[in-house]
Each structure stands twice: as C-alpha cells, then as structure tokens.
Coordinates of C-alpha atoms and ligand atoms in Angstrom, one line a residue:
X1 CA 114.2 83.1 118.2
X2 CA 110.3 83.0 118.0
X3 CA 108.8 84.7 115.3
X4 CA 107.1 87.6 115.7
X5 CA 105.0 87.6 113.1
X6 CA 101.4 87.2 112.7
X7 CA 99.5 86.6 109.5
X8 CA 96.5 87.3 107.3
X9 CA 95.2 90.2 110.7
X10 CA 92.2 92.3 110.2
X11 CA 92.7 95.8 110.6
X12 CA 89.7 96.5 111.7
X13 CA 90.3 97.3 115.4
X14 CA 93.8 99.4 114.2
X15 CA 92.4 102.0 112.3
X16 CA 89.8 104.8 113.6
X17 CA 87.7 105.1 110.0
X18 CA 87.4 101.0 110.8
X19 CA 87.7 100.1 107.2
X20 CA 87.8 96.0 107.1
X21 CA 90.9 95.0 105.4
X22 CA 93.5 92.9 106.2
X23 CA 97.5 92.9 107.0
X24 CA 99.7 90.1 104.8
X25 CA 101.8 90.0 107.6
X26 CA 101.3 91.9 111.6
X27 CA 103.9 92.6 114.3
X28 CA 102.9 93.9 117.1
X29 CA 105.9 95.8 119.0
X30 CA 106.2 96.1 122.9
X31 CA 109.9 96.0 123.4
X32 CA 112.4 97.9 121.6
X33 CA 114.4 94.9 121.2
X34 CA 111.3 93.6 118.7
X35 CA 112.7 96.1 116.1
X36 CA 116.2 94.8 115.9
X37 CA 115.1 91.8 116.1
X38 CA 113.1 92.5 112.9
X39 CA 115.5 93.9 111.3
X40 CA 118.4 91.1 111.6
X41 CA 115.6 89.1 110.1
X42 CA 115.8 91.5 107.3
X43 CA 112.1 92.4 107.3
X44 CA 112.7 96.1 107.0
X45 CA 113.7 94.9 103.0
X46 CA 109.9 94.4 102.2
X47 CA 107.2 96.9 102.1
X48 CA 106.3 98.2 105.7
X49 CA 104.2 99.9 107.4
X50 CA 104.0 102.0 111.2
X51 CA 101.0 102.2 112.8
X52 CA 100.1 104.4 115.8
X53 CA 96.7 104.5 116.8
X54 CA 95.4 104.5 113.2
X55 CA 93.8 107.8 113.7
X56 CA 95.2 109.2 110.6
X57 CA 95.2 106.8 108.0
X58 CA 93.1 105.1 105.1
X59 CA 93.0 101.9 104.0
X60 CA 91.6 101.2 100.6
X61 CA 92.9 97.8 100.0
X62 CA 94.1 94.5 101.9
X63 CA 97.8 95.6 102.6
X64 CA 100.6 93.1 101.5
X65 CA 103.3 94.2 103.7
X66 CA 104.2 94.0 107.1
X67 CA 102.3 96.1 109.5
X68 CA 104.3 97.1 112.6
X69 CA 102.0 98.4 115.4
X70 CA 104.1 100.2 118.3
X71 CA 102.8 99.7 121.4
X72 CA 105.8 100.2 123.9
X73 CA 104.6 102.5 126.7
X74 CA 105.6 104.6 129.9
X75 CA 105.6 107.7 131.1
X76 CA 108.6 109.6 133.6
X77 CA 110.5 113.1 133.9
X78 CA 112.6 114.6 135.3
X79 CA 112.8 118.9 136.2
X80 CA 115.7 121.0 135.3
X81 CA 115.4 124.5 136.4
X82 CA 112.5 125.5 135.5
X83 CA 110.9 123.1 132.6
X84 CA 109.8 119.8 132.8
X85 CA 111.2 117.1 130.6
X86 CA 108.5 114.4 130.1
X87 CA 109.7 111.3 128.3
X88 CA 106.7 108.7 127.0
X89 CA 107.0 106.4 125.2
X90 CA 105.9 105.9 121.4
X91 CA 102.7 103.6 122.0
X92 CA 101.2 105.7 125.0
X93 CA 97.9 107.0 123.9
X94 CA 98.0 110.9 123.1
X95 CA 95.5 112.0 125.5
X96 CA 96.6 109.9 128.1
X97 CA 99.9 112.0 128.3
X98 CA 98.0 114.8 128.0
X99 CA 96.3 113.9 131.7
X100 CA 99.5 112.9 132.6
X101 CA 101.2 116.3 132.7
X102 CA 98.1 117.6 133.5
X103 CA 97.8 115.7 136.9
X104 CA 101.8 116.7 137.7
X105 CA 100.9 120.6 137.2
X106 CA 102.9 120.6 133.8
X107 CA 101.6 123.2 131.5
X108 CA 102.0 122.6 127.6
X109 CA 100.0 120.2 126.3
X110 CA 96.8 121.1 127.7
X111 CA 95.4 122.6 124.1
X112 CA 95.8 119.4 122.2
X113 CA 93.8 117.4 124.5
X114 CA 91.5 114.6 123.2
X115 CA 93.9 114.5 120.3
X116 CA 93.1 111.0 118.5
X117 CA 96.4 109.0 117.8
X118 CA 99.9 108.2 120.2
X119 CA 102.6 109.7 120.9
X120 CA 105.0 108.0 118.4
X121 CA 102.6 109.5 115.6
X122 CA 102.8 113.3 117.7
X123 CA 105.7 114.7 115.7
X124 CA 105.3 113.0 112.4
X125 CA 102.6 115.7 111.5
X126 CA 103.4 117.9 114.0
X127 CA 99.6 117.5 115.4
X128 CA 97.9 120.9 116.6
X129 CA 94.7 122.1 118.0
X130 CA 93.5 125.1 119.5
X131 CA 95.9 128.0 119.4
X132 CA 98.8 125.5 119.7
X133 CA 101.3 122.9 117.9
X134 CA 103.5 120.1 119.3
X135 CA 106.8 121.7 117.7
X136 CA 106.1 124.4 121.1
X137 CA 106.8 121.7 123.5
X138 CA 108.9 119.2 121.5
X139 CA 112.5 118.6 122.6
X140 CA 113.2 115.4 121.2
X141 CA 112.8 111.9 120.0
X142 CA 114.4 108.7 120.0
X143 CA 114.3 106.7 116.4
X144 CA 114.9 103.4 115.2
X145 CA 116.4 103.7 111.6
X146 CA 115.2 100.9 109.6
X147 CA 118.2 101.1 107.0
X148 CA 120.6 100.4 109.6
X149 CA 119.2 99.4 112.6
X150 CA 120.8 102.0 114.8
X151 CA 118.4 104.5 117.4
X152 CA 119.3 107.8 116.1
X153 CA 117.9 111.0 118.3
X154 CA 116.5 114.2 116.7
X155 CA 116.2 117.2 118.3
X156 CA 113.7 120.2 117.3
X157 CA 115.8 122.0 115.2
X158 CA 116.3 118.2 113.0
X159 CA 112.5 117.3 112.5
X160 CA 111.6 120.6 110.0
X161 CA 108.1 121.1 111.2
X162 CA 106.0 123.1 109.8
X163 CA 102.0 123.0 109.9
X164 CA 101.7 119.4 110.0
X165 CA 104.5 118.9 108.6
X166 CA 107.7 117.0 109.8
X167 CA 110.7 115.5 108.1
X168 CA 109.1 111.9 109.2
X169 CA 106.4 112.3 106.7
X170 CA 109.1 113.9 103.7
X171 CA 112.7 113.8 103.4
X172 CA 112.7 110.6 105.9
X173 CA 109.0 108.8 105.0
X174 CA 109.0 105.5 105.8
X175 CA 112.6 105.5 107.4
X176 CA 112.4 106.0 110.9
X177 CA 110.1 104.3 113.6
X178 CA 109.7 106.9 116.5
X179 CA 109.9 104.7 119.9
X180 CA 110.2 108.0 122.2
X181 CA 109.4 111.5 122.5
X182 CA 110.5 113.9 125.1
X183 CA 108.7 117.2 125.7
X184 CA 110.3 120.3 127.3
X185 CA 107.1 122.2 129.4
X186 CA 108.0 125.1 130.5
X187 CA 106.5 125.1 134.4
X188 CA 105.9 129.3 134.0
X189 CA 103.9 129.2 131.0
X190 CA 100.8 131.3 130.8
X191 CA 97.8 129.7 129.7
X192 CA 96.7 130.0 126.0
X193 CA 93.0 130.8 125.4
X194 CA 93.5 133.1 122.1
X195 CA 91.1 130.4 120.3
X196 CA 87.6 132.1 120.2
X197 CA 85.7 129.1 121.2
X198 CA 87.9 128.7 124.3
X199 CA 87.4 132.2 125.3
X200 CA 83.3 131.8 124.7
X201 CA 83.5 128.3 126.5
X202 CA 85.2 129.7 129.5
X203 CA 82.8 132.5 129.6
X204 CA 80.1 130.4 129.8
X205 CA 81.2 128.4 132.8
X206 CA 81.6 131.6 134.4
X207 CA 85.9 131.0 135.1
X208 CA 88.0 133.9 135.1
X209 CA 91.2 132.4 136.3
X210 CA 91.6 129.0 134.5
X211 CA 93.7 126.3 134.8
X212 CA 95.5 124.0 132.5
X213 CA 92.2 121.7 134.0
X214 CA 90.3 123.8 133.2
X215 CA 91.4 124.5 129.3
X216 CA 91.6 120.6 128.9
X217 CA 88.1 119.6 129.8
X218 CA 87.0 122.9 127.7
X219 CA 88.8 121.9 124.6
X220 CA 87.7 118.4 125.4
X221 CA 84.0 119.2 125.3
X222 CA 84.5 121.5 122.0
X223 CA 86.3 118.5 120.6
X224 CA 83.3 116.0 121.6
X225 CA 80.5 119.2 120.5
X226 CA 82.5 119.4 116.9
X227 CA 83.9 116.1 115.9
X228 CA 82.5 112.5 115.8
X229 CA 83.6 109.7 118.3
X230 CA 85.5 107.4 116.6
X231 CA 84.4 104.5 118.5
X232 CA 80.8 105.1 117.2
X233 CA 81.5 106.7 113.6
X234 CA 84.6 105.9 112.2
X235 CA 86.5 108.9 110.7
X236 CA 89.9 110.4 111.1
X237 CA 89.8 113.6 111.9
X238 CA 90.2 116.7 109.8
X239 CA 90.5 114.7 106.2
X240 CA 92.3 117.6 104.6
X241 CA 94.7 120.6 105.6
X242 CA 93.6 124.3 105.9
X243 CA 95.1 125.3 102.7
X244 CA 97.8 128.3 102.7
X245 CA 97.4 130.9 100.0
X246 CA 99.3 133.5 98.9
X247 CA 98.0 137.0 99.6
X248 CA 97.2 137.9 95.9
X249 CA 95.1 134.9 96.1
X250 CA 92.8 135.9 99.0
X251 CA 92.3 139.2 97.5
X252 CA 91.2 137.4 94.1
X253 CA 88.8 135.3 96.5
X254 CA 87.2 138.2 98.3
X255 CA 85.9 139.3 95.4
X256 CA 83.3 137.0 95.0
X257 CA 83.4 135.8 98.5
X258 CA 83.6 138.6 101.2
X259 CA 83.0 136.2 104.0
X260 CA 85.0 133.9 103.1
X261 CA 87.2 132.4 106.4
X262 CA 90.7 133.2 106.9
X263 CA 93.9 133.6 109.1
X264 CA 97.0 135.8 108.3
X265 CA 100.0 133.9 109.1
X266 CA 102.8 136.8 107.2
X267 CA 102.3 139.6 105.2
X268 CA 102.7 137.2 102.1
X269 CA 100.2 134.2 103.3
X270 CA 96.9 133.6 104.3
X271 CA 95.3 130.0 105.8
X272 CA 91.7 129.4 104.5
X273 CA 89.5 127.0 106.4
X274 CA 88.9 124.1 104.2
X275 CA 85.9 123.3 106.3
X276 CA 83.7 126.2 105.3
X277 CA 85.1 126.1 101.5
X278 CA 83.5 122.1 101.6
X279 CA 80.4 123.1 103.1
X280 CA 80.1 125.9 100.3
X281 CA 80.1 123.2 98.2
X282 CA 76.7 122.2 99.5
X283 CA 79.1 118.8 101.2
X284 CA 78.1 119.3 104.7
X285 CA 75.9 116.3 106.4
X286 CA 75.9 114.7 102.9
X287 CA 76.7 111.1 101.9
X288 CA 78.2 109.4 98.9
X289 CA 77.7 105.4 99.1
X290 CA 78.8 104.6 102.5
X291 CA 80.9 107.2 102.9
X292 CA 80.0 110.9 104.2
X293 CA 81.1 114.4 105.7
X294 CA 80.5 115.4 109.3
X295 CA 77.3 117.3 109.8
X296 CA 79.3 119.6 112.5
X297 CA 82.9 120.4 110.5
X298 CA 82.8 119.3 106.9
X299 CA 86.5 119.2 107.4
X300 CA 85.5 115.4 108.5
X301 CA 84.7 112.4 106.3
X302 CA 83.3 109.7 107.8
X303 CA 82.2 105.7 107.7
X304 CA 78.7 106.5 107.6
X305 CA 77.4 103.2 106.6
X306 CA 79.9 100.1 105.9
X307 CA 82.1 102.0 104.1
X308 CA 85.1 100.7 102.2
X309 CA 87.9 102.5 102.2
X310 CA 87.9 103.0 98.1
X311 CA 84.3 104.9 98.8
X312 CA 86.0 107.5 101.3
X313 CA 88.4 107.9 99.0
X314 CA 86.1 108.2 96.4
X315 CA 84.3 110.6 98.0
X316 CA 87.1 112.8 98.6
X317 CA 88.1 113.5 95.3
X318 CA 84.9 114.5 94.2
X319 CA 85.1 117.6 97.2
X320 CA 88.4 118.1 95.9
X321 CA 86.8 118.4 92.5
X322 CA 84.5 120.2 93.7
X323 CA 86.6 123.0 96.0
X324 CA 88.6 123.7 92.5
X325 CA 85.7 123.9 90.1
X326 CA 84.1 126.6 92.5
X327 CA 87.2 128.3 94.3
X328 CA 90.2 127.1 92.0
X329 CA 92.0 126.0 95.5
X330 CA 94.0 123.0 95.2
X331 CA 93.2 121.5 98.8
X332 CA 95.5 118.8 100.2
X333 CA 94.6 115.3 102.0
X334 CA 96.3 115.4 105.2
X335 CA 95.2 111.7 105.9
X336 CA 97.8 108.9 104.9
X337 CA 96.0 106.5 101.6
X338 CA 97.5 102.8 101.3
Ligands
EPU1 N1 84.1 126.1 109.3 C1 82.9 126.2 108.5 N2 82.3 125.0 108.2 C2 82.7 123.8 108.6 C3 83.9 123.7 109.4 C4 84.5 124.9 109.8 O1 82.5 127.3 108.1 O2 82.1 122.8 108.3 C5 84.7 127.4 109.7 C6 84.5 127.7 111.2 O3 83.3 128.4 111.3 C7 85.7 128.5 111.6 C8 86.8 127.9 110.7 O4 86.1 127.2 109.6 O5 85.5 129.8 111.2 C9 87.7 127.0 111.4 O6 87.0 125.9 111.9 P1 87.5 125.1 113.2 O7 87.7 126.0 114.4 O8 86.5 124.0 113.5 O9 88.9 124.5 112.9 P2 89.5 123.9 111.5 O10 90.4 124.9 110.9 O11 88.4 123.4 110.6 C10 91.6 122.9 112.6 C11 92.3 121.6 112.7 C12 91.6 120.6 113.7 C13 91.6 121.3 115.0 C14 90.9 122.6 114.9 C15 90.9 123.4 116.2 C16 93.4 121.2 110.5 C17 93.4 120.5 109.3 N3 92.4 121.0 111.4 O12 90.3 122.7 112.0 O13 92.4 119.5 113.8 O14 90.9 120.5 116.0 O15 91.5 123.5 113.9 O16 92.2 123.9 116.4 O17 94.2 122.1 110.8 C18 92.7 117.2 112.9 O18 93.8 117.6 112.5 O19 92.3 116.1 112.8 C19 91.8 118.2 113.6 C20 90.6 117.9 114.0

C-alpha cells in the first residue's frame, strides 16, 4: 500500500498562534481506514501527535514525530423522541456544526459558537463558552485506540469531564484519536442567556424573545469584540484556565483585593478570572520580544510580531511568575507545549 506519509511539513498553516516549525514526519487523515492502516505499519510505536485545528497548541520546536491531522468530515442525525442525535465527524470545523444545528432548529450548541478548533478536539477539554460546556450536550464518541487498533466508544459517564478537563487529556493522553462525536440536543431546551454580556447584548438589539440565531450571532460578535482573529493575529485562545480556589483562599484575597473577580461554583470553591489577575499585573496590551497579551482579555497571548514559539512560552512564565509573586495563585496553562 502507498505510503501515507509526508516529510519534513511546515506547521505553519496547522496551528492558529502560526509558529513556523516543522513536522519530521505528516499524515494527513480522511478515511478512517488511514488509522489502521498506520497502525499495521506500526507507526503508533513512535512519538505521535493529533492535531485538530491547532487552535490549542504551542509549538516551541521542529517536532520529530509523526503528526497526524484528522480531517474526516460529515455531518447527519437522526430524532428520537424528543432530542436530536447529531453525529459529525472528527475533522468538521467546530463552528461549522454549530450552524449546522443551528439551521435544523437544534438547540445546544448555540453558546459555544465561533469556538476555534474541530469537533474531534470538542471533548478532549471539554471546550465552554458563555454560560455553557460541551459535557451538556455530549452523548458520545467513537475512538480509535492506538495500542490496539480497535474503535472503542465512550459514553458521557466514561470521558470524566470536568472544566476543561476530560480523560483524553489525563488518564488516556496520547491514547485515543477521537474520529466521531455524537451530541444529544434536547429539541425543548430553553435558551441560556445567564452570561451578563449576552443579556446586555440582547438588550441592545432591542430582542425580547431570542432565538438560538439570535444567541449565536450575539456570542459571535462578543467573541469577535473580545478575542483576536486568528487568521490576522495568531493566538490560541484563553492561554491559561480560570483558576479554582478554595474558599479560605478567596477570603485571604479579599483582603487586599476587594474587587477582585470571582464565581462560586460550591460552598467549598471559588473560580477567579485569570484575565483580570494578569492585567493586575500591569500584562495587558504589553509585549515581550515577539510575543504579547491581548489588549481586550489578557487571558490571551498572542504572535504579535514573528514570534517563535519559545518567546510565547517565554512570556508566559514570566505572568505566571508574576500572578504568584503578587497574588500567590498558582495559574495553569490550558494550551498544549511540544
Ligand atoms: N477580565 C479582566 N481583564 C481581562 C479579562 C477578563 O478583568 O483582561 C475579567 C472580566 O471583566 C470579567 C471576567 O474577568 O469580569 C471574566 O472575563 P470573560 O467573560 O472575558 O471570560 P474569561 O473567564 O476570561 C472564559 C473562557 C473563554 C470564554 C469566556 C466566555 C477560560 C479559560 N476561558 O474566559 O474561553 O470565551 O469565558 O465564556 O475558561 C478559550 O477557552 O479559549 C476561551 C476563549
């Protein structure tokens, strides 16, 4: 059988913070046969990587391995009752499901529009937005396991999530290629606008009765107000998680910060927003080399100027540094480093 394999392939074009560096060896994937194909070959033996849309991932060298890009797509469902069961498959751009649904009259996803990334990448870190996380509409996923070549399915109650967090990014890292999600929408949902600047956004276009339409292209401009566009200034996306705190720790903050932002989750834990603890640090709009944090949501680092992937980096430990020195909070990178 042909090889599959290309060699020596520029990343460039793969990754949203468009970092230059290259792939040893590339394989791009657009049958599922490609993967067992890969594997009688024994490739799954050497250092691999899965790429999505490269929307949440940092490069800071060439890498050596094999980078597999999934791009198998499709979209179909089917109705039971009174849910939808959407099915897509792993390479289908994010957003483009989200229209999808949107255009059949499926509620569910419309929240997490304008999402960077692909479907195959949705459940790995449980991706959220606006009042809303994919483990609310997930029902399952098709795998391939690279150890023994089988396609395993997990349901909801398998995959562990937590804020994003799934059992694709611990216990099972680097094990599993996702090839298919399906979602269950349920078709009676009410419509979530509990996030403040959906609320304030809807008020200002003057609708009272909103539909799922309507929430999308409102979270979509927020998105476009608030974050940079990728294809013009590489980041991707939030660079670090909210942090979650233990109560005793919030009330040790408040002391010295009064206004500082933050979200009861349980009577035990509090989430702080790591954007307004970077841009107390002074971080906001500011650069470092080539590197830099958004001037709208300093929860952002971006390419500002040729960047390399070792200067992001670079630039993110010094906020981390600098979020511990002033507020002794640990934060946590929730973008992938190779
Ligand atoms: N804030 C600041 N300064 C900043 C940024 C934020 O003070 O520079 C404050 C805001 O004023 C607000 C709070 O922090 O009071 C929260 O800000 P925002 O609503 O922008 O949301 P976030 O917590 O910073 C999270 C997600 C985003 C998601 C938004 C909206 C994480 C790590 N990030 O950001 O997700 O779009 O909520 O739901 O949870 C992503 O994961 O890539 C991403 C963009």
């Amino acid at each position: 059988m042909e090889s599959l394999i290309q060699e020596n392939v520029s990343l460039k074009p793969f990754n949203t913070f468009g970092i230059a560096v290259q792939a040893k060896q590339f394989v791009e994937i657009t049958k599922r046969e490609h993967l067992s194909q890969l594997f009688n070959e024994g490739l799954f033996k050497q250092d691999f990587l899965v790429l999505g849309g490269g929307s949440n991932i940092l490069f800071t060298q060439d890498y050596t391995g094999l980078l597999i890009k999934i791009n198998l797509k499709g979209i179909g469902y089917t109705i039971q009752q009174n849910h939808s069961f959407v099915t897509a498959q792993g390479g289908e751009v994010w957003n483009d499901l989200v229209w999808y649904c949107i255009d059949h009259q499926f509620p569910g996803l419309e929240n997490m529009a304008l999402i960077p990334g692909t479907v195959g990448a949705s459940p790995v870190q449980n991706i959220g937005a606006y009042g809303t996380e994919l483990m609310h509409v997930f029902y399952s996923c098709l795998a391939f396991d690279t150890t023994s070549g089988q396609f395993v399915t997990f349901y909801k109650d398998d995959c562990n999530f937590s804020y994003r967090e799934s059992i694709f990014k611990s216990k099972y890292k680097n094990r599993y290629i996702i090839i298919e999600v399906t979602y269950k929408l349920d078709l009676s949902a009410t419509i979530n606008t509990s996030y403040g600047a959906i609320e304030k956004e809807l008020s200002n276009r003057q609708i009272q009765h909103p539909t799922i339409k309507d929430i999308a292209e409102v979270v979509s401009y927020i998105r476009v107000e608030k974050l940079p566009d990728p294809s013009t200034v590489g980041n991707a996306g939030s660079f670090f998680k909210n942090p979650i705190v233990p109560k005793s720790t919030l009330q040790r903050l408040l002391i010295d910060f009064p206004e500082i932002v933050h979200y009861k989750i349980d009577e035990k834990s509090y989430k702080l927003a790591a954007g307004w603890l970077i841009e107390q640090c002074g971080w906001k709009g500011k650069k470092q080399g080539g590197a830099g944090v958004w001037h709208n949501q300093a929860l952002v680092l971006i390419n500002a100027n040729q960047a390399t992937g070792q200067e992001i980096f670079e630039l993110s430990s010094t906020i981390l540094n600098d979020v511990y020195s002033k507020f002794e909070i640990q934060l946590e990178r929730e973008v992938n480093i190779f």
